[in-house]
Amino acid sequence: MGRRRAPELYRAPFPLYALQVDPSTGLLIAAGGGGAAKTGIKNGVHFLQLEQINGRLSASLLHSHDTETRATMNLALAGNILAAGQDAHCQLLRFQTHQQKGKSKPEKAGTKEQGPRQRKGAAPPEKKSGTETHQEGVELRVENLQAVQTDFSADPLQKVVCYNHDSTLLATGGTDGYVRVWKVPSLEKVLEFKAHEGEIEDLALGPDGKLVTVGWDLKAFVWQKDQLVTQLHWQENGPTFSSTPYRYQACRFGQVPDQPKGRRLFTVQIPHKRLRQPPPCYLTAWDGSTFLPLRTRPCGHEVVSCLTVSDSGTFLGLGTVTGSVAIYIAFSLQRLYYVREAHGIVVTDVAFLPEKGRGPELLGSHETALFSVAVDSRCQMHLLPSRRSVPVWLLLLICVGLIVMTILLLQSAFPGFL
């Protein structure tokens, strides 16, 4: 049997590092680039239109936003405002789509980038930072809003950005170990504190204002503003190791299915050092109120690079440094889907198709869809077929039938049994 393969949805002209899906428009937003090095590799944010064509989900390039010399390494989305981590800065981008009024034919963009023909119109004087793209009656405009430096180490780099529950604040973390919280869209700084010795690897904001940070110092903390609430200890009820140090790679909050106000925290732990025979990585689910570990499960020997949670909190999506992609059940931490080396190199980001807005329409008959991007410039799609469940009445009918058959067999083998 051949190796399982995931369909390639899109290939960009530059390495891809970050991914978001807009639920209202169904836009898949992929970003990356070659950075400031003069290698000829561009930097940009690509807006892809997702559509169902002949029963299959496909993507076409709707708009390419040039980010000049800055590669986008991480993204967060709230409404139509993107927070993009570019080197040591956070850049806010606002995008808008609407139908064209005229019927002008699209012109060639004068670019070798893949995708449909597009046209960039001149921006009006009051919005010179914006660009427009027209495609089949759809117009998309992207504006550069505020930008601010968010990391101040010797080699500064913003590594993560996320919004709070009502999108009024965003938090950033980077190589200097500081968490900084900013108002949106003014990017006025409202909070700054030292969270870790060394780089911050990931952070997550909960609906109650609590902030979870994980870093290269092997620690994970829960904060209320700049006050330490608790430290996470994933091995309290899990495996113990004498000589293998682990660090936290990723953290995400997720809703508890069927409990609108319930929250769980999910973390990934990976070996801190590369070994010839790598030990397993682990997934841990935590109570979102007490931050006590609920369960821990191994998730393979490939080092996990990224983590995401579906809107309802039902599924977890993982990417690895060797290019593999997996989907897990959030409740039991059991693996449902796995494609080994779906990408040729490290998976940099994964995102589920939203479960609201255009998501159900695009999903079709599948239970969920996970998108992945990697340094190999490819965006791939991973579809999980609906798991068919047997109705309770059918199970009862089968049980009754088995009982009747057993009685009849006993009666024929032992006359007078009844």
C-alpha positions as a Markdown table, in Angstrom:
| # | Residue | x | y | z |
|---|---|---|---|---|
| 1 | Met | 0.0 | 0.0 | 0.0 |
| 2 | Gly | 1.4 | 3.5 | -0.9 |
| 3 | Arg | 2.0 | 6.2 | 1.5 |
| 4 | Arg | -1.0 | 8.3 | 2.4 |
| 5 | Arg | -0.8 | 11.7 | 0.8 |
| 6 | Ala | -2.7 | 15.0 | 1.5 |
| 7 | Pro | -3.9 | 17.1 | -1.4 |
| 8 | Glu | -1.8 | 20.2 | -2.2 |
| 9 | Leu | -4.1 | 23.2 | -2.0 |
| 10 | Tyr | -1.7 | 26.0 | -3.0 |
| 11 | Arg | 2.0 | 26.6 | -3.6 |
| 12 | Ala | 3.4 | 30.1 | -2.9 |
| 13 | Pro | 6.5 | 31.6 | -4.4 |
| 14 | Phe | 8.1 | 31.9 | -1.0 |
| 15 | Pro | 8.5 | 29.8 | 2.3 |
| 16 | Leu | 5.2 | 29.9 | 4.3 |
| 17 | Tyr | 5.3 | 30.4 | 8.1 |
| 18 | Ala | 1.9 | 31.5 | 9.2 |
| 19 | Leu | -1.8 | 30.7 | 8.5 |
| 20 | Gln | -5.2 | 32.0 | 9.4 |
| 21 | Val | -8.8 | 31.3 | 8.1 |
| 22 | Asp | -11.4 | 34.1 | 8.1 |
| 23 | Pro | -14.8 | 32.5 | 9.0 |
| 24 | Ser | -17.0 | 35.2 | 7.5 |
| 25 | Thr | -15.4 | 35.4 | 4.1 |
| 26 | Gly | -13.9 | 31.9 | 3.8 |
| 27 | Leu | -10.5 | 33.4 | 3.0 |
| 28 | Leu | -7.4 | 31.3 | 3.7 |
| 29 | Ile | -4.5 | 33.7 | 4.6 |
| 30 | Ala | -1.0 | 32.4 | 4.2 |
| 31 | Ala | 2.1 | 34.4 | 4.9 |
| 32 | Gly | 5.9 | 34.2 | 4.8 |
| 33 | Gly | 8.9 | 35.2 | 2.7 |
| 34 | Gly | 12.6 | 35.1 | 2.3 |
| 35 | Gly | 13.3 | 38.0 | 4.7 |
| 36 | Ala | 15.6 | 40.9 | 4.2 |
| 37 | Ala | 18.3 | 38.8 | 2.5 |
| 38 | Lys | 18.8 | 39.8 | -1.2 |
| 39 | Thr | 18.0 | 36.3 | -2.6 |
| 40 | Gly | 15.2 | 37.3 | -4.9 |
| 41 | Ile | 12.6 | 35.5 | -2.7 |
| 42 | Lys | 9.7 | 37.8 | -2.1 |
| 43 | Asn | 7.8 | 38.5 | 1.2 |
| 44 | Gly | 4.1 | 38.7 | 1.3 |
| 45 | Val | 0.7 | 37.8 | 2.6 |
| 46 | His | -1.5 | 35.8 | 0.2 |
| 47 | Phe | -5.3 | 35.8 | 0.5 |
| 48 | Leu | -6.8 | 32.6 | -1.0 |
| 49 | Gln | -10.5 | 32.2 | -1.9 |
| 50 | Leu | -11.8 | 28.8 | -0.7 |
| 51 | Glu | -14.6 | 27.3 | -2.8 |
| 52 | Gln | -16.4 | 24.0 | -3.3 |
| 53 | Ile | -16.0 | 23.0 | -7.0 |
| 54 | Asn | -17.5 | 19.7 | -8.1 |
| 55 | Gly | -17.7 | 18.5 | -4.5 |
| 56 | Arg | -14.0 | 19.3 | -3.8 |
| 57 | Leu | -12.5 | 22.1 | -1.8 |
| 58 | Ser | -10.2 | 24.3 | -3.9 |
| 59 | Ala | -8.3 | 27.5 | -3.4 |
| 60 | Ser | -7.4 | 30.3 | -5.8 |
| 61 | Leu | -5.2 | 33.4 | -5.2 |
| 62 | Leu | -7.4 | 36.4 | -4.7 |
| 63 | His | -4.8 | 38.9 | -3.6 |
| 64 | Ser | -1.1 | 39.1 | -2.9 |
| 65 | His | 0.0 | 41.8 | -0.4 |
| 66 | Asp | 3.7 | 42.7 | -0.7 |
| 67 | Thr | 5.4 | 43.2 | 2.7 |
| 68 | Glu | 8.6 | 44.5 | 1.1 |
| 69 | Thr | 11.7 | 43.3 | 3.0 |
| 70 | Arg | 9.8 | 41.8 | 6.0 |
| 71 | Ala | 8.8 | 38.2 | 6.1 |
| 72 | Thr | 5.7 | 37.5 | 8.2 |
| 73 | Met | 6.5 | 34.8 | 10.8 |
| 74 | Asn | 3.3 | 34.7 | 12.8 |
| 75 | Leu | -0.3 | 35.8 | 12.5 |
| 76 | Ala | -3.4 | 36.5 | 14.6 |
| 77 | Leu | -6.8 | 37.4 | 13.2 |
| 78 | Ala | -9.7 | 39.3 | 14.8 |
| 79 | Gly | -12.5 | 40.3 | 12.5 |
| 80 | Asn | -10.8 | 41.8 | 9.4 |
| 81 | Ile | -7.6 | 42.9 | 11.2 |
| 82 | Leu | -4.5 | 40.8 | 11.0 |
| 83 | Ala | -1.7 | 41.1 | 13.5 |
| 84 | Ala | 1.5 | 40.1 | 11.6 |
| 85 | Gly | 4.8 | 39.4 | 13.3 |
| 86 | Gln | 7.5 | 40.8 | 11.0 |
| 87 | Asp | 11.1 | 40.6 | 12.4 |
| 88 | Ala | 11.0 | 42.6 | 15.7 |
| 89 | His | 7.7 | 44.4 | 14.9 |
| 90 | Cys | 4.0 | 43.8 | 14.9 |
| 91 | Gln | 2.2 | 45.2 | 11.9 |
| 92 | Leu | -1.6 | 45.5 | 11.8 |
| 93 | Leu | -3.3 | 44.9 | 8.4 |
| 94 | Arg | -6.9 | 45.6 | 7.6 |
| 95 | Phe | -8.6 | 43.8 | 4.7 |
| 96 | Gln | -12.0 | 44.3 | 3.1 |
| 97 | Thr | -13.8 | 42.4 | 0.4 |
| 98 | His | -16.8 | 43.5 | -1.6 |
| 99 | Gln | -18.4 | 43.0 | -5.0 |
| 100 | Gln | -17.3 | 45.2 | -7.9 |
| 101 | Lys | -19.8 | 47.6 | -9.3 |
| 102 | Gly | -18.4 | 47.6 | -12.8 |
| 103 | Lys | -17.7 | 44.8 | -15.2 |
| 104 | Ser | -14.1 | 45.7 | -16.2 |
| 105 | Lys | -12.0 | 42.8 | -17.3 |
| 106 | Pro | -9.1 | 41.9 | -15.0 |
| 107 | Glu | -5.6 | 42.7 | -16.4 |
| 108 | Lys | -2.5 | 40.7 | -16.0 |
| 109 | Ala | -0.6 | 41.5 | -12.8 |
| 110 | Gly | 2.8 | 41.5 | -14.4 |
| 111 | Thr | 4.0 | 38.8 | -12.0 |
| 112 | Lys | 5.0 | 35.2 | -12.2 |
| 113 | Glu | 3.3 | 34.3 | -8.9 |
| 114 | Gln | 0.8 | 31.5 | -9.2 |
| 115 | Gly | -2.9 | 32.2 | -9.2 |
| 116 | Pro | -5.5 | 33.8 | -11.3 |
| 117 | Arg | -5.0 | 37.0 | -13.2 |
| 118 | Gln | -5.3 | 40.0 | -11.0 |
| 119 | Arg | -5.1 | 43.8 | -11.1 |
| 120 | Lys | -3.7 | 46.2 | -8.6 |
| 121 | Gly | -5.4 | 49.5 | -8.7 |
| 122 | Ala | -3.9 | 52.8 | -7.5 |
| 123 | Ala | -4.8 | 53.6 | -3.9 |
| 124 | Pro | -6.6 | 56.9 | -3.2 |
| 125 | Pro | -4.5 | 59.6 | -1.7 |
| 126 | Glu | -5.8 | 59.2 | 1.8 |
| 127 | Lys | -5.0 | 55.4 | 1.8 |
| 128 | Lys | -1.7 | 55.1 | -0.1 |
| 129 | Ser | -0.7 | 52.0 | 1.9 |
| 130 | Gly | -3.6 | 50.0 | 0.5 |
| 131 | Thr | -3.8 | 47.9 | -2.6 |
| 132 | Glu | -6.7 | 46.4 | -4.5 |
| 133 | Thr | -7.2 | 43.2 | -6.4 |
| 134 | His | -10.1 | 42.3 | -8.6 |
| 135 | Gln | -11.1 | 38.7 | -9.4 |
| 136 | Glu | -14.4 | 37.6 | -10.9 |
| 137 | Gly | -16.4 | 40.4 | -9.4 |
| 138 | Val | -14.6 | 40.4 | -6.0 |
| 139 | Glu | -12.6 | 43.4 | -4.9 |
| 140 | Leu | -10.1 | 43.1 | -2.0 |
| 141 | Arg | -8.3 | 45.9 | -0.3 |
| 142 | Val | -5.5 | 45.6 | 2.2 |
| 143 | Glu | -4.3 | 48.6 | 4.3 |
| 144 | Asn | -1.2 | 48.9 | 6.6 |
| 145 | Leu | -2.4 | 50.3 | 9.9 |
| 146 | Gln | -0.2 | 50.8 | 12.9 |
| 147 | Ala | 3.1 | 49.0 | 13.5 |
| 148 | Val | 5.2 | 48.8 | 16.7 |
| 149 | Gln | 8.4 | 47.2 | 17.8 |
| 150 | Thr | 7.6 | 44.3 | 20.2 |
| 151 | Asp | 11.0 | 42.7 | 20.9 |
| 152 | Phe | 14.2 | 44.3 | 22.1 |
| 153 | Ser | 16.9 | 41.6 | 22.4 |
| 154 | Ala | 20.3 | 41.6 | 20.8 |
| 155 | Asp | 18.8 | 39.6 | 17.9 |
| 156 | Pro | 15.1 | 40.8 | 18.2 |
| 157 | Leu | 12.3 | 38.6 | 16.8 |
| 158 | Gln | 8.6 | 38.5 | 17.6 |
| 159 | Lys | 7.8 | 34.8 | 17.9 |
| 160 | Val | 4.1 | 34.8 | 18.8 |
| 161 | Val | 1.1 | 37.1 | 18.8 |
| 162 | Cys | -2.5 | 36.5 | 19.9 |
| 163 | Tyr | -5.7 | 38.4 | 20.6 |
| 164 | Asn | -7.8 | 38.4 | 23.8 |
| 165 | His | -11.4 | 37.1 | 23.7 |
| 166 | Asp | -13.0 | 40.4 | 22.6 |
| 167 | Ser | -10.2 | 41.5 | 20.3 |
| 168 | Thr | -9.5 | 44.7 | 22.1 |
| 169 | Leu | -6.0 | 43.7 | 23.2 |
| 170 | Leu | -3.2 | 41.6 | 21.7 |
| 171 | Ala | -0.2 | 40.0 | 23.4 |
| 172 | Thr | 3.2 | 39.5 | 21.9 |
| 173 | Gly | 6.3 | 37.5 | 23.0 |
| 174 | Gly | 9.7 | 37.0 | 21.5 |
| 175 | Thr | 13.4 | 36.3 | 22.1 |
| 176 | Asp | 13.9 | 38.8 | 25.0 |
| 177 | Gly | 11.5 | 36.8 | 27.3 |
| 178 | Tyr | 9.1 | 39.7 | 27.8 |
| 179 | Val | 5.3 | 39.7 | 27.3 |
| 180 | Arg | 3.9 | 43.0 | 26.0 |
| 181 | Val | 0.2 | 43.7 | 25.8 |
| 182 | Trp | -1.1 | 46.3 | 23.3 |
| 183 | Lys | -4.4 | 48.1 | 22.6 |
| 184 | Val | -6.1 | 47.4 | 19.3 |
| 185 | Pro | -5.9 | 49.2 | 16.8 |
| 186 | Ser | -3.8 | 52.0 | 18.3 |
| 187 | Leu | -1.0 | 49.6 | 19.5 |
| 188 | Glu | -0.6 | 51.6 | 22.7 |
| 189 | Lys | 1.3 | 49.5 | 25.2 |
| 190 | Val | -0.7 | 48.7 | 28.4 |
| 191 | Leu | 1.5 | 46.0 | 30.0 |
| 192 | Glu | 5.0 | 44.7 | 30.0 |
| 193 | Phe | 6.7 | 42.2 | 32.2 |
| 194 | Lys | 9.5 | 39.6 | 32.1 |
| 195 | Ala | 8.0 | 36.1 | 31.8 |
| 196 | His | 10.9 | 33.8 | 31.0 |
| 197 | Glu | 14.7 | 33.6 | 31.0 |
| 198 | Gly | 15.3 | 33.3 | 27.3 |
| 199 | Glu | 12.9 | 33.1 | 24.4 |
| 200 | Ile | 9.1 | 32.9 | 24.8 |
| 201 | Glu | 8.0 | 30.0 | 22.6 |
| 202 | Asp | 4.3 | 30.4 | 22.8 |
| 203 | Leu | 1.5 | 32.2 | 24.7 |
| 204 | Ala | -2.3 | 31.9 | 24.9 |
| 205 | Leu | -4.9 | 34.3 | 26.3 |
| 206 | Gly | -7.9 | 32.8 | 28.1 |
| 207 | Pro | -11.5 | 34.3 | 28.2 |
| 208 | Asp | -11.0 | 35.3 | 31.8 |
| 209 | Gly | -8.0 | 37.4 | 31.1 |
| 210 | Lys | -5.4 | 34.8 | 32.2 |
| 211 | Leu | -2.3 | 34.4 | 30.1 |
| 212 | Val | -0.3 | 31.3 | 29.7 |
| 213 | Thr | 3.3 | 31.5 | 28.5 |
| 214 | Val | 5.8 | 28.7 | 27.7 |
| 215 | Gly | 9.5 | 29.3 | 27.1 |
| 216 | Trp | 13.0 | 27.8 | 26.4 |
| 217 | Asp | 13.7 | 27.8 | 30.1 |
| 218 | Leu | 11.6 | 24.6 | 30.3 |
| 219 | Lys | 8.8 | 26.4 | 32.3 |
| 220 | Ala | 5.2 | 27.3 | 31.7 |
| 221 | Phe | 3.4 | 30.0 | 33.7 |
| 222 | Val | -0.1 | 31.2 | 34.2 |
| 223 | Trp | -0.4 | 35.0 | 34.7 |
| 224 | Gln | -3.1 | 37.4 | 35.7 |
| 225 | Lys | -1.9 | 40.6 | 34.1 |
| 226 | Asp | 1.8 | 40.7 | 35.3 |
| 227 | Gln | 1.1 | 38.7 | 38.5 |
| 228 | Leu | 2.1 | 35.0 | 38.6 |
| 229 | Val | -0.8 | 32.7 | 39.3 |
| 230 | Thr | 0.8 | 29.3 | 39.1 |
| 231 | Gln | 3.4 | 27.3 | 37.3 |
| 232 | Leu | 2.4 | 24.3 | 35.2 |
| 233 | His | 3.8 | 20.8 | 36.1 |
| 234 | Trp | 2.8 | 18.4 | 33.4 |
| 235 | Gln | 4.6 | 15.4 | 35.0 |
| 236 | Glu | 2.7 | 15.4 | 38.3 |
| 237 | Asn | 0.3 | 12.7 | 37.0 |
| 238 | Gly | 2.3 | 11.6 | 34.0 |
| 239 | Pro | 5.5 | 9.9 | 33.0 |
| 240 | Thr | 8.8 | 10.5 | 34.9 |
| 241 | Phe | 12.2 | 10.8 | 33.3 |
| 242 | Ser | 15.6 | 10.7 | 35.0 |
| 243 | Ser | 17.8 | 12.1 | 32.3 |
| 244 | Thr | 15.7 | 13.6 | 29.6 |
| 245 | Pro | 14.7 | 17.2 | 30.1 |
| 246 | Tyr | 11.5 | 18.3 | 28.4 |
| 247 | Arg | 10.3 | 21.8 | 27.5 |
| 248 | Tyr | 6.9 | 23.2 | 26.5 |
| 249 | Gln | 6.6 | 23.8 | 22.8 |
| 250 | Ala | 3.1 | 25.1 | 22.4 |
| 251 | Cys | -0.1 | 26.1 | 24.4 |
| 252 | Arg | -3.7 | 26.7 | 23.3 |
| 253 | Phe | -7.0 | 27.3 | 25.0 |
| 254 | Gly | -10.0 | 25.3 | 23.7 |
| 255 | Gln | -13.7 | 25.2 | 24.5 |
| 256 | Val | -15.1 | 22.2 | 26.2 |
| 257 | Pro | -17.6 | 20.7 | 23.8 |
| 258 | Asp | -21.3 | 21.2 | 24.9 |
| 259 | Gln | -20.1 | 23.6 | 27.6 |
| 260 | Pro | -20.0 | 27.2 | 26.2 |
| 261 | Lys | -18.3 | 28.6 | 29.3 |
| 262 | Gly | -16.0 | 25.6 | 29.9 |
| 263 | Arg | -12.3 | 25.9 | 28.9 |
| 264 | Arg | -9.4 | 23.5 | 28.7 |
| 265 | Leu | -5.7 | 24.3 | 28.1 |
| 266 | Phe | -3.7 | 22.1 | 25.8 |
| 267 | Thr | 0.1 | 21.9 | 25.8 |
| 268 | Val | 2.8 | 20.0 | 23.9 |
| 269 | Gln | 6.0 | 18.9 | 25.5 |
| 270 | Ile | 9.0 | 18.0 | 23.5 |
| 271 | Pro | 12.6 | 16.8 | 24.4 |
| 272 | His | 14.8 | 19.8 | 25.0 |
| 273 | Lys | 17.8 | 18.1 | 23.3 |
| 274 | Arg | 18.0 | 16.2 | 20.1 |
| 275 | Leu | 19.0 | 12.5 | 20.8 |
| 276 | Arg | 19.9 | 9.7 | 18.4 |
| 277 | Gln | 17.0 | 7.7 | 19.6 |
| 278 | Pro | 14.4 | 10.5 | 20.3 |
| 279 | Pro | 12.0 | 9.9 | 23.2 |
| 280 | Pro | 8.3 | 10.6 | 22.6 |
| 281 | Cys | 6.6 | 13.9 | 22.6 |
| 282 | Tyr | 3.5 | 14.4 | 24.8 |
| 283 | Leu | 0.1 | 16.1 | 24.7 |
| 284 | Thr | -1.4 | 17.3 | 27.9 |
| 285 | Ala | -4.9 | 18.5 | 28.7 |
| 286 | Trp | -5.4 | 20.8 | 31.7 |
| 287 | Asp | -8.4 | 22.1 | 33.6 |
| 288 | Gly | -8.9 | 25.6 | 32.4 |
| 289 | Ser | -9.8 | 26.9 | 35.9 |
| 290 | Thr | -7.5 | 25.1 | 38.3 |
| 291 | Phe | -4.7 | 24.4 | 35.7 |
| 292 | Leu | -4.2 | 20.9 | 37.0 |
| 293 | Pro | -3.3 | 18.2 | 34.5 |
| 294 | Leu | -6.3 | 16.1 | 33.4 |
| 295 | Arg | -4.5 | 13.6 | 31.1 |
| 296 | Thr | -1.2 | 13.2 | 29.3 |
| 297 | Arg | -0.6 | 11.0 | 26.2 |
| 298 | Pro | 2.4 | 10.4 | 24.0 |
| 299 | Cys | 2.0 | 11.8 | 20.5 |
| 300 | Gly | 4.8 | 10.1 | 18.6 |
| 301 | His | 8.6 | 10.4 | 18.3 |
| 302 | Glu | 8.6 | 13.1 | 15.7 |
| 303 | Val | 9.2 | 16.5 | 17.3 |
| 304 | Val | 6.0 | 18.6 | 17.3 |
| 305 | Ser | 6.4 | 22.1 | 15.8 |
| 306 | Cys | 2.9 | 23.6 | 16.1 |
| 307 | Leu | -0.5 | 23.1 | 17.7 |
| 308 | Thr | -4.0 | 24.3 | 17.0 |
| 309 | Val | -7.5 | 23.6 | 18.5 |
| 310 | Ser | -10.8 | 23.6 | 16.5 |
| 311 | Asp | -13.5 | 26.1 | 17.3 |
| 312 | Ser | -15.7 | 23.7 | 19.3 |
| 313 | Gly | -12.7 | 22.2 | 21.2 |
| 314 | Thr | -13.3 | 18.8 | 19.6 |
| 315 | Phe | -10.1 | 18.4 | 17.7 |
| 316 | Leu | -6.4 | 19.2 | 18.0 |
| 317 | Gly | -4.1 | 19.7 | 15.0 |
| 318 | Leu | -0.4 | 19.0 | 15.1 |
| 319 | Gly | 2.5 | 19.6 | 12.8 |
| 320 | Thr | 6.0 | 18.2 | 13.2 |
| 321 | Val | 9.6 | 19.3 | 12.2 |
| 322 | Thr | 9.8 | 16.3 | 9.8 |
| 323 | Gly | 6.7 | 17.5 | 7.9 |
| 324 | Ser | 4.0 | 15.2 | 9.3 |
| 325 | Val | 0.5 | 16.3 | 10.2 |
| 326 | Ala | -2.0 | 14.7 | 12.6 |
| 327 | Ile | -5.5 | 15.3 | 14.1 |
| 328 | Tyr | -6.4 | 14.2 | 17.6 |
| 329 | Ile | -9.6 | 14.0 | 19.6 |
| 330 | Ala | -9.2 | 16.7 | 22.3 |
| 331 | Phe | -11.1 | 14.8 | 25.0 |
| 332 | Ser | -9.2 | 11.5 | 24.9 |
| 333 | Leu | -6.0 | 12.7 | 23.1 |
| 334 | Gln | -6.3 | 9.8 | 20.7 |
| 335 | Arg | -5.1 | 10.2 | 17.2 |
| 336 | Leu | -7.7 | 10.1 | 14.4 |
| 337 | Tyr | -5.6 | 11.1 | 11.3 |
| 338 | Tyr | -2.0 | 11.0 | 10.4 |
| 339 | Val | 0.1 | 11.7 | 7.3 |
| 340 | Arg | 3.8 | 11.0 | 7.6 |
| 341 | Glu | 6.0 | 13.6 | 5.9 |
| 342 | Ala | 3.1 | 15.4 | 4.3 |
| 343 | His | 5.5 | 18.3 | 3.7 |
| 344 | Gly | 9.2 | 17.9 | 2.8 |
| 345 | Ile | 10.3 | 20.0 | 5.8 |
| 346 | Val | 9.1 | 21.5 | 9.1 |
| 347 | Val | 5.4 | 22.3 | 9.4 |
| 348 | Thr | 5.3 | 25.9 | 10.5 |
| 349 | Asp | 1.6 | 26.4 | 11.2 |
| 350 | Val | -1.7 | 24.6 | 11.1 |
| 351 | Ala | -5.3 | 25.9 | 11.2 |
| 352 | Phe | -8.8 | 24.3 | 11.2 |
| 353 | Leu | -11.5 | 25.4 | 8.9 |
| 354 | Pro | -13.9 | 27.5 | 11.1 |
| 355 | Glu | -17.1 | 25.9 | 12.3 |
| 356 | Lys | -19.1 | 29.0 | 11.8 |
| 357 | Gly | -19.6 | 31.5 | 8.9 |
| 358 | Arg | -18.8 | 29.9 | 5.6 |
| 359 | Gly | -17.0 | 26.9 | 7.3 |
| 360 | Pro | -19.9 | 24.4 | 7.2 |
| 361 | Glu | -20.7 | 25.3 | 3.6 |
| 362 | Leu | -17.1 | 24.7 | 2.6 |
| 363 | Leu | -16.7 | 21.6 | 4.7 |
| 364 | Gly | -19.3 | 19.6 | 2.9 |
| 365 | Ser | -19.8 | 16.0 | 4.1 |
| 366 | His | -16.5 | 15.9 | 6.1 |
| 367 | Glu | -16.2 | 16.2 | 9.9 |
| 368 | Thr | -13.4 | 18.7 | 9.9 |
| 369 | Ala | -10.6 | 20.1 | 7.7 |
| 370 | Leu | -7.1 | 21.1 | 8.8 |
| 371 | Phe | -4.8 | 23.2 | 6.7 |
| 372 | Ser | -1.0 | 23.1 | 7.0 |
| 373 | Val | 1.8 | 25.3 | 5.7 |
| 374 | Ala | 5.6 | 24.7 | 5.7 |
| 375 | Val | 8.9 | 26.0 | 4.6 |
| 376 | Asp | 8.5 | 24.0 | 1.4 |
| 377 | Ser | 6.1 | 26.8 | 0.3 |
| 378 | Arg | 3.1 | 24.5 | 0.1 |
| 379 | Cys | -0.3 | 24.7 | 1.7 |
| 380 | Gln | -2.0 | 21.4 | 2.2 |
| 381 | Met | -5.5 | 20.3 | 3.1 |
| 382 | His | -6.3 | 17.4 | 5.5 |
| 383 | Leu | -9.9 | 16.2 | 5.5 |
| 384 | Leu | -11.4 | 14.0 | 8.2 |
| 385 | Pro | -14.3 | 11.9 | 7.0 |
| 386 | Ser | -17.4 | 11.9 | 9.1 |
| 387 | Arg | -17.3 | 9.1 | 11.7 |
| 388 | Arg | -20.5 | 7.2 | 11.2 |
| 389 | Ser | -22.2 | 6.2 | 14.5 |
| 390 | Val | -24.6 | 3.3 | 15.0 |
| 391 | Pro | -28.0 | 4.4 | 16.4 |
| 392 | Val | -28.9 | 3.1 | 19.9 |
| 393 | Trp | -32.1 | 1.5 | 18.6 |
| 394 | Leu | -30.2 | -0.5 | 16.1 |
| 395 | Leu | -27.8 | -1.8 | 18.8 |
| 396 | Leu | -30.7 | -2.8 | 20.9 |
| 397 | Leu | -32.3 | -4.6 | 18.0 |
| 398 | Ile | -29.1 | -6.5 | 17.2 |
| 399 | Cys | -28.8 | -7.5 | 20.9 |
| 400 | Val | -32.4 | -8.8 | 20.9 |
| 401 | Gly | -31.7 | -10.7 | 17.7 |
| 402 | Leu | -28.6 | -12.3 | 19.1 |
| 403 | Ile | -30.5 | -13.4 | 22.3 |
| 404 | Val | -33.3 | -15.0 | 20.2 |
| 405 | Met | -30.8 | -16.8 | 17.9 |
| 406 | Thr | -29.0 | -18.1 | 21.0 |
| 407 | Ile | -32.2 | -19.5 | 22.5 |
| 408 | Leu | -33.2 | -21.1 | 19.2 |
| 409 | Leu | -29.8 | -22.8 | 18.9 |
| 410 | Leu | -29.9 | -24.1 | 22.5 |
| 411 | Gln | -33.4 | -25.4 | 21.9 |
| 412 | Ser | -32.4 | -27.3 | 18.8 |
| 413 | Ala | -29.3 | -28.7 | 20.4 |
| 414 | Phe | -31.0 | -29.6 | 23.7 |
| 415 | Pro | -34.7 | -30.4 | 23.1 |
| 416 | Gly | -36.7 | -29.6 | 26.2 |
| 417 | Phe | -34.3 | -26.8 | 27.1 |
| 418 | Leu | -37.2 | -24.5 | 27.6 |
